[in-house]
Amino acid sequence: MTPLIGADDPPVAEYLPPTYCPQLLLICEHAGLAIPKSLGRLGLDPQLDLAEQHIAWDIGAKAVALGLAEHLGAGFIWQNYSRLLIDCNRRPLSAQSIRQDSDHIPIPGNHGLTAAEKAARVEDIFMPYDALCQRHMARQDITLTISIHSFTPEMDGEKRPWDMSLLYREGEQYAKQMAAILAASEPDLHIGFNVPYQVTEDTDWFVTQYAEPRGIAHLLIEIRNDQLRSEAGIKTWVERLTQATQIMLGRL
């Protein structure tokens, strides 16, 4: 089988090493929009602007995570390929790993895949990303890890009112601590918990496979993406989360 990732394609994942805060590791699973040249646009309409589609990536998430890394001097791992190929925050080959449609948009290039074609996406995209994360998560100096995501303001006709959400399973204390820190300076900030989805073995990889097994303090942050569609909005969130994370690090 022809290699999925060609010489002219971007690397699967990248790592920005810490400068002065090695105890914090930032992760952005849905940072990129890349699709291997061998797969074209997965059969999607050429008129569909993938950069505007929440199904293709988490809009604004990488910019926020990178801003945090730069402000805090933290390490940062991001994944460059579109979640339309394979979702690197889902259990490989689970129902949400390689989707045939997303938010009612069919993904033709994901229809009728053979077992070998699915395995190639796991081996060539998911596994290198996962290996990079596992390697850095295993460092003994990591005391806090944060995964940054964004969500669409509306799904299936239902408005999502939260400015942000904190998702957790065993790490409720960390989510509640961050929420309290944020609320202390911005009481009107609408913070949700375990919305717009909940952490399970099939709907999450970061919490269930990286943070919880190691007992590391962790946060999975979701930001409503209409607040991340401008440089000003991204700057606001970077400053907000930088201040809150500094406080939280001081309390761990």
Tab-separated table of N, CA and C in Angstrom, residues 58-184:
chain	number	residue	atom	x	y	z
A	58	ASP	N	-10.677	22.257	15.334
A	58	ASP	CA	-11.218	23.093	16.403
A	58	ASP	C	-10.757	24.526	16.151
A	59	ILE	N	-11.675	25.316	15.623
A	59	ILE	CA	-11.375	26.683	15.209
A	59	ILE	C	-10.789	27.479	16.379
A	60	GLY	N	-9.629	28.063	16.156
A	60	GLY	CA	-8.997	28.928	17.153
A	60	GLY	C	-8.266	28.224	18.277
A	61	ALA	N	-8.421	26.908	18.384
A	61	ALA	CA	-7.846	26.196	19.530
A	61	ALA	C	-6.320	26.239	19.532
A	62	LYS	N	-5.714	26.009	18.371
A	62	LYS	CA	-4.244	26.029	18.327
A	62	LYS	C	-3.703	27.409	18.675
A	63	ALA	N	-4.349	28.450	18.183
A	63	ALA	CA	-3.874	29.806	18.456
A	63	ALA	C	-3.903	30.103	19.952
A	64	VAL	N	-4.955	29.653	20.624
A	64	VAL	CA	-5.042	29.860	22.071
A	64	VAL	C	-3.961	29.056	22.787
A	65	ALA	N	-3.827	27.784	22.413
A	65	ALA	CA	-2.836	26.929	23.071
A	65	ALA	C	-1.415	27.448	22.852
A	66	LEU	N	-1.128	27.891	21.630
A	66	LEU	CA	0.201	28.429	21.339
A	66	LEU	C	0.456	29.707	22.136
A	67	GLY	N	-0.562	30.557	22.226
A	67	GLY	CA	-0.430	31.772	23.028
A	67	GLY	C	-0.147	31.458	24.487
A	68	LEU	N	-0.843	30.455	25.013
A	68	LEU	CA	-0.596	30.032	26.394
A	68	LEU	C	0.832	29.526	26.563
A	69	ALA	N	1.260	28.682	25.618
A	69	ALA	CA	2.611	28.128	25.695
A	69	ALA	C	3.659	29.237	25.691
A	70	GLU	N	3.458	30.228	24.843
A	70	GLU	CA	4.428	31.318	24.740
A	70	GLU	C	4.417	32.201	25.985
A	71	HIS	N	3.228	32.479	26.517
A	71	HIS	CA	3.133	33.326	27.704
A	71	HIS	C	3.665	32.633	28.953
A	72	LEU	N	3.425	31.328	29.042
A	72	LEU	CA	3.778	30.588	30.253
A	72	LEU	C	5.109	29.856	30.149
A	73	GLY	N	5.670	29.795	28.947
A	73	GLY	CA	6.919	29.065	28.760
A	73	GLY	C	6.748	27.566	28.878
A	74	ALA	N	5.575	27.080	28.490
A	74	ALA	CA	5.238	25.664	28.646
A	74	ALA	C	5.522	24.871	27.382
A	75	GLY	N	5.607	23.554	27.525
A	75	GLY	CA	5.687	22.675	26.372
A	75	GLY	C	4.333	22.577	25.688
A	76	PHE	N	4.352	22.317	24.383
A	76	PHE	CA	3.103	22.288	23.615
A	76	PHE	C	3.214	21.269	22.493
A	77	ILE	N	2.249	20.350	22.442
A	77	ILE	CA	2.149	19.351	21.367
A	77	ILE	C	0.886	19.627	20.573
A	78	TRP	N	1.009	19.644	19.236
A	78	TRP	CA	-0.192	19.792	18.418
A	78	TRP	C	-0.158	18.817	17.252
A	79	GLN	N	-1.345	18.502	16.762
A	79	GLN	CA	-1.544	17.517	15.701
A	79	GLN	C	-2.010	18.265	14.453
A	80	ASN	N	-1.350	18.046	13.325
A	80	ASN	CA	-1.548	18.883	12.138
A	80	ASN	C	-2.650	18.441	11.185
A	81	TYR	N	-3.159	17.224	11.324
A	81	TYR	CA	-4.100	16.703	10.329
A	81	TYR	C	-5.549	16.864	10.763
A	82	SER	N	-6.414	17.059	9.770
A	82	SER	CA	-7.830	17.276	10.038
A	82	SER	C	-8.448	16.083	10.754
A	83	ARG	N	-9.321	16.375	11.675
A	83	ARG	CA	-10.047	15.324	12.384
A	83	ARG	C	-10.994	14.579	11.450
A	84	LEU	N	-11.214	15.095	10.236
A	84	LEU	CA	-12.021	14.369	9.255
A	84	LEU	C	-11.341	13.071	8.836
A	85	LEU	N	-10.012	13.040	8.874
A	85	LEU	CA	-9.260	11.830	8.519
A	85	LEU	C	-9.369	10.787	9.614
A	86	ILE	N	-9.028	11.210	10.809
A	86	ILE	CA	-9.112	10.383	12.007
A	86	ILE	C	-9.067	11.335	13.189
A	87	ASP	N	-9.907	11.089	14.170
A	87	ASP	CA	-9.968	11.960	15.338
A	87	ASP	C	-8.972	11.453	16.372
A	88	CYS	N	-7.947	12.233	16.632
A	88	CYS	CA	-6.881	11.801	17.541
A	88	CYS	C	-7.242	11.963	19.010
A	89	ASN	N	-8.463	12.406	19.292
A	89	ASN	CA	-8.939	12.403	20.678
A	89	ASN	C	-10.070	11.391	20.857
A	90	ARG	N	-10.050	10.364	20.034
A	90	ARG	CA	-11.017	9.269	20.148
A	90	ARG	C	-10.266	7.945	20.116
A	91	ARG	N	-10.859	6.942	20.727
A	91	ARG	CA	-10.258	5.610	20.688
A	91	ARG	C	-10.174	5.163	19.233
A	92	PRO	N	-9.004	4.714	18.788
A	92	PRO	CA	-8.864	4.298	17.387
A	92	PRO	C	-9.901	3.257	16.988
A	93	LEU	N	-10.531	3.518	15.823
A	93	LEU	CA	-11.527	2.636	15.220
A	93	LEU	C	-12.822	2.542	16.012
A	94	SER	N	-13.016	3.422	16.997
A	94	SER	CA	-14.326	3.523	17.640
A	94	SER	C	-15.285	4.209	16.671
A	95	ALA	N	-16.551	4.306	17.032
A	95	ALA	CA	-17.566	4.854	16.124
A	95	ALA	C	-17.255	6.289	15.705
A	96	GLN	N	-16.589	7.065	16.569
A	96	GLN	CA	-16.294	8.465	16.268
A	96	GLN	C	-14.864	8.684	15.779
A	97	SER	N	-14.135	7.620	15.557
A	97	SER	CA	-12.739	7.745	15.146
A	97	SER	C	-12.610	8.210	13.696
A	98	ILE	N	-13.219	7.482	12.770
A	98	ILE	CA	-13.221	7.840	11.348
A	98	ILE	C	-14.678	7.905	10.923
A	99	ARG	N	-15.228	9.090	10.884
A	99	ARG	CA	-16.666	9.253	10.691
A	99	ARG	C	-17.037	9.338	9.213
A	100	GLN	N	-18.175	8.740	8.878
A	100	GLN	CA	-18.674	8.814	7.502
A	100	GLN	C	-19.435	10.109	7.250
A	101	ASP	N	-19.908	10.726	8.301
A	101	ASP	CA	-20.522	12.050	8.194
A	101	ASP	C	-20.331	12.754	9.529
A	102	SER	N	-20.391	14.079	9.502
A	102	SER	CA	-20.221	14.865	10.717
A	102	SER	C	-21.093	16.099	10.622
A	103	ASP	N	-21.907	16.321	11.639
A	103	ASP	CA	-22.859	17.433	11.654
A	103	ASP	C	-23.652	17.480	10.350
A	104	HIS	N	-24.105	16.304	9.927
A	104	HIS	CA	-24.970	16.125	8.749
A	104	HIS	C	-24.258	16.391	7.420
A	105	ILE	N	-22.945	16.491	7.437
A	105	ILE	CA	-22.179	16.644	6.197
A	105	ILE	C	-21.511	15.316	5.872
A	106	PRO	N	-21.875	14.679	4.744
A	106	PRO	CA	-21.226	13.414	4.369
A	106	PRO	C	-19.746	13.632	4.052
A	107	ILE	N	-18.932	12.652	4.388
A	107	ILE	CA	-17.501	12.690	4.087
A	107	ILE	C	-17.220	11.532	3.134
A	108	PRO	N	-17.356	11.759	1.822
A	108	PRO	CA	-17.267	10.658	0.852
A	108	PRO	C	-15.989	9.835	0.968
A	109	GLY	N	-14.878	10.492	1.254
A	109	GLY	CA	-13.609	9.781	1.335
A	109	GLY	C	-13.493	8.839	2.516
A	110	ASN	N	-14.483	8.877	3.408
A	110	ASN	CA	-14.499	7.956	4.547
A	110	ASN	C	-15.499	6.828	4.357
A	111	HIS	N	-16.183	6.806	3.219
A	111	HIS	CA	-17.168	5.763	2.943
A	111	HIS	C	-16.479	4.557	2.311
A	112	GLY	N	-16.864	3.392	2.736
A	112	GLY	CA	-16.386	2.163	2.117
A	112	GLY	C	-14.913	1.871	2.312
A	113	LEU	N	-14.333	2.382	3.373
A	113	LEU	CA	-12.916	2.120	3.620
A	113	LEU	C	-12.689	0.656	3.978
A	114	THR	N	-11.614	0.105	3.474
A	114	THR	CA	-11.248	-1.261	3.838
A	114	THR	C	-10.581	-1.250	5.213
A	115	ALA	N	-10.462	-2.425	5.799
A	115	ALA	CA	-9.778	-2.528	7.093
A	115	ALA	C	-8.345	-2.023	6.985
A	116	ALA	N	-7.700	-2.295	5.847
A	116	ALA	CA	-6.319	-1.851	5.649
A	116	ALA	C	-6.235	-0.328	5.543
A	117	GLU	N	-7.212	0.295	4.895
A	117	GLU	CA	-7.213	1.751	4.756
A	117	GLU	C	-7.442	2.425	6.107
A	118	LYS	N	-8.318	1.853	6.913
A	118	LYS	CA	-8.525	2.394	8.262
A	118	LYS	C	-7.267	2.221	9.104
A	119	ALA	N	-6.661	1.047	8.987
A	119	ALA	CA	-5.443	0.774	9.756
A	119	ALA	C	-4.325	1.733	9.378
A	120	ALA	N	-4.268	2.122	8.102
A	120	ALA	CA	-3.229	3.055	7.657
A	120	ALA	C	-3.386	4.411	8.334
A	121	ARG	N	-4.615	4.848	8.514
A	121	ARG	CA	-4.832	6.132	9.187
A	121	ARG	C	-4.435	6.053	10.658
A	122	VAL	N	-4.740	4.921	11.277
A	122	VAL	CA	-4.324	4.733	12.671
A	122	VAL	C	-2.803	4.726	12.766
A	123	GLU	N	-2.165	3.943	11.914
A	123	GLU	CA	-0.711	3.752	11.999
A	123	GLU	C	0.075	4.992	11.564
A	124	ASP	N	-0.430	5.707	10.555
A	124	ASP	CA	0.343	6.817	9.995
A	124	ASP	C	0.028	8.168	10.631
A	125	ILE	N	-1.146	8.305	11.239
A	125	ILE	CA	-1.523	9.587	11.839
A	125	ILE	C	-1.692	9.462	13.350
A	126	PHE	N	-2.579	8.576	13.777
A	126	PHE	CA	-2.844	8.482	15.215
A	126	PHE	C	-1.621	8.031	16.004
A	127	MET	N	-0.970	6.973	15.565
A	127	MET	CA	0.111	6.377	16.350
A	127	MET	C	1.313	7.309	16.543
A	128	PRO	N	1.792	8.013	15.508
A	128	PRO	CA	2.913	8.939	15.747
A	128	PRO	C	2.545	10.068	16.707
A	129	TYR	N	1.312	10.578	16.562
A	129	TYR	CA	0.853	11.617	17.488
A	129	TYR	C	0.793	11.071	18.913
A	130	ASP	N	0.187	9.903	19.063
A	130	ASP	CA	0.046	9.293	20.380
A	130	ASP	C	1.414	9.015	21.001
A	131	ALA	N	2.345	8.529	20.209
A	131	ALA	CA	3.685	8.225	20.726
A	131	ALA	C	4.378	9.487	21.243
A	132	LEU	N	4.205	10.599	20.513
A	132	LEU	CA	4.802	11.862	20.943
A	132	LEU	C	4.209	12.305	22.277
A	133	CYS	N	2.886	12.217	22.394
A	133	CYS	CA	2.225	12.601	23.647
A	133	CYS	C	2.639	11.690	24.793
A	134	GLN	N	2.632	10.384	24.548
A	134	GLN	CA	2.989	9.444	25.610
A	134	GLN	C	4.411	9.696	26.105
A	135	ARG	N	5.308	9.988	25.184
A	135	ARG	CA	6.705	10.206	25.561
A	135	ARG	C	6.852	11.412	26.487
A	136	HIS	N	6.178	12.497	26.153
A	136	HIS	CA	6.319	13.698	26.973
A	136	HIS	C	5.466	13.642	28.233
A	137	MET	N	4.332	12.966	28.167
A	137	MET	CA	3.519	12.806	29.371
A	137	MET	C	4.241	11.968	30.420
A	138	ALA	N	5.158	11.124	29.995
A	138	ALA	CA	5.886	10.248	30.922
A	138	ALA	C	6.967	10.989	31.704
A	139	ARG	N	7.238	12.240	31.345
A	139	ARG	CA	8.251	13.002	32.073
A	139	ARG	C	7.831	13.218	33.528
A	140	GLN	N	8.756	13.078	34.418
A	140	GLN	CA	8.452	13.159	35.844
A	140	GLN	C	8.161	14.584	36.316
A	141	ASP	N	8.560	15.592	35.524
A	141	ASP	CA	8.366	16.971	35.976
A	141	ASP	C	7.006	17.549	35.596
A	142	ILE	N	6.181	16.815	34.859
A	142	ILE	CA	4.856	17.309	34.481
A	142	ILE	C	3.920	17.246	35.689
A	143	THR	N	3.382	18.392	36.099
A	143	THR	CA	2.418	18.419	37.204
A	143	THR	C	1.023	18.843	36.752
A	144	LEU	N	0.922	19.440	35.558
A	144	LEU	CA	-0.378	19.854	35.020
A	144	LEU	C	-0.341	19.729	33.506
A	145	THR	N	-1.386	19.146	32.947
A	145	THR	CA	-1.518	19.080	31.492
A	145	THR	C	-2.893	19.602	31.100
A	146	ILE	N	-2.935	20.366	30.023
A	146	ILE	CA	-4.178	21.004	29.573
A	146	ILE	C	-4.372	20.733	28.091
A	147	SER	N	-5.559	20.269	27.743
A	147	SER	CA	-5.939	20.073	26.348
A	147	SER	C	-6.927	21.168	25.959
A	148	ILE	N	-6.646	21.857	24.863
A	148	ILE	CA	-7.463	22.990	24.420
A	148	ILE	C	-8.293	22.598	23.199
A	149	HIS	N	-9.605	22.839	23.299
A	149	HIS	CA	-10.549	22.550	22.220
A	149	HIS	C	-11.473	23.747	22.022
A	150	SER	N	-12.244	23.707	20.941
A	150	SER	CA	-13.323	24.681	20.764
A	150	SER	C	-14.561	23.961	20.252
A	151	PHE	N	-15.724	24.572	20.486
A	151	PHE	CA	-16.984	23.951	20.060
A	151	PHE	C	-17.851	24.956	19.321
A	152	THR	N	-18.709	24.432	18.466
A	152	THR	CA	-19.590	25.274	17.664
A	152	THR	C	-20.720	25.836	18.533
A	153	PRO	N	-21.154	27.087	18.284
A	153	PRO	CA	-22.177	27.714	19.128
A	153	PRO	C	-23.559	27.077	19.024
A	154	GLU	N	-23.788	26.299	17.963
A	154	GLU	CA	-25.110	25.701	17.770
A	154	GLU	C	-24.959	24.338	17.112
A	155	MET	N	-25.752	23.382	17.575
A	155	MET	CA	-25.735	22.043	16.993
A	155	MET	C	-27.159	21.515	16.949
A	156	ASP	N	-27.568	21.066	15.772
A	156	ASP	CA	-28.916	20.521	15.583
A	156	ASP	C	-29.993	21.484	16.068
A	157	GLY	N	-29.792	22.774	15.804
A	157	GLY	CA	-30.784	23.782	16.152
A	157	GLY	C	-30.778	24.210	17.602
A	158	GLU	N	-29.903	23.647	18.411
A	158	GLU	CA	-29.833	23.997	19.831
A	158	GLU	C	-28.651	24.927	20.090
A	159	LYS	N	-28.961	26.079	20.703
A	159	LYS	CA	-27.915	27.031	21.054
A	159	LYS	C	-27.100	26.491	22.228
A	160	ARG	N	-25.821	26.773	22.203
A	160	ARG	CA	-24.936	26.390	23.300
A	160	ARG	C	-24.488	27.673	24.004
A	161	PRO	N	-25.007	27.933	25.183
A	161	PRO	CA	-24.827	29.245	25.807
A	161	PRO	C	-23.503	29.462	26.520
A	162	TRP	N	-22.748	28.406	26.763
A	162	TRP	CA	-21.548	28.532	27.588
A	162	TRP	C	-20.432	29.267	26.845
A	163	ASP	N	-19.725	30.127	27.547
A	163	ASP	CA	-18.519	30.727	26.977
A	163	ASP	C	-17.420	29.673	26.870
A	164	MET	N	-17.382	28.803	27.859
A	164	MET	CA	-16.402	27.723	27.886
A	164	MET	C	-16.963	26.578	28.714
A	165	SER	N	-16.320	25.442	28.590
A	165	SER	CA	-16.705	24.291	29.398
A	165	SER	C	-15.448	23.563	29.846
A	166	LEU	N	-15.547	22.930	30.986
A	166	LEU	CA	-14.474	22.101	31.529
A	166	LEU	C	-14.988	20.676	31.615
A	167	LEU	N	-14.291	19.766	30.953
A	167	LEU	CA	-14.728	18.372	30.895
A	167	LEU	C	-13.827	17.509	31.770
A	168	TYR	N	-14.436	16.566	32.467
A	168	TYR	CA	-13.658	15.728	33.372
A	168	TYR	C	-14.369	14.405	33.599
A	169	ARG	N	-13.653	13.479	34.179
A	169	ARG	CA	-14.214	12.222	34.649
A	169	ARG	C	-13.778	12.040	36.106
A	170	GLU	N	-12.522	11.683	36.323
A	170	GLU	CA	-12.019	11.558	37.692
A	170	GLU	C	-11.449	12.876	38.216
A	171	GLY	N	-11.240	13.843	37.329
A	171	GLY	CA	-10.555	15.079	37.716
A	171	GLY	C	-11.472	16.240	38.029
A	172	GLU	N	-12.594	15.971	38.689
A	172	GLU	CA	-13.544	17.041	38.992
A	172	GLU	C	-12.891	18.167	39.788
A	173	GLN	N	-12.010	17.811	40.730
A	173	GLN	CA	-11.413	18.843	41.587
A	173	GLN	C	-10.617	19.853	40.784
A	174	TYR	N	-9.982	19.421	39.706
A	174	TYR	CA	-9.190	20.351	38.897
A	174	TYR	C	-10.097	21.274	38.086
A	175	ALA	N	-11.168	20.718	37.543
A	175	ALA	CA	-12.119	21.535	36.785
A	175	ALA	C	-12.767	22.585	37.685
A	176	LYS	N	-13.179	22.165	38.874
A	176	LYS	CA	-13.842	23.099	39.789
A	176	LYS	C	-12.858	24.158	40.291
A	177	GLN	N	-11.614	23.779	40.469
A	177	GLN	CA	-10.600	24.744	40.899
A	177	GLN	C	-10.378	25.807	39.827
A	178	MET	N	-10.234	25.389	38.569
A	178	MET	CA	-10.051	26.348	37.486
A	178	MET	C	-11.280	27.239	37.337
A	179	ALA	N	-12.469	26.662	37.433
A	179	ALA	CA	-13.697	27.448	37.313
A	179	ALA	C	-13.770	28.512	38.405
A	180	ALA	N	-13.391	28.153	39.616
A	180	ALA	CA	-13.429	29.107	40.724
A	180	ALA	C	-12.425	30.237	40.513
A	181	ILE	N	-11.259	29.905	39.998
A	181	ILE	CA	-10.246	30.930	39.718
A	181	ILE	C	-10.763	31.911	38.669
A	182	LEU	N	-11.358	31.386	37.605
A	182	LEU	CA	-11.887	32.244	36.542
A	182	LEU	C	-13.048	33.094	37.040
A	183	ALA	N	-13.950	32.485	37.817
A	183	ALA	CA	-15.131	33.200	38.306
A	183	ALA	C	-14.760	34.310	39.280
A	184	ALA	N	-13.648	34.151	39.974
A	184	ALA	CA	-13.240	35.165	40.944
A	184	ALA	C	-12.942	36.498	40.272
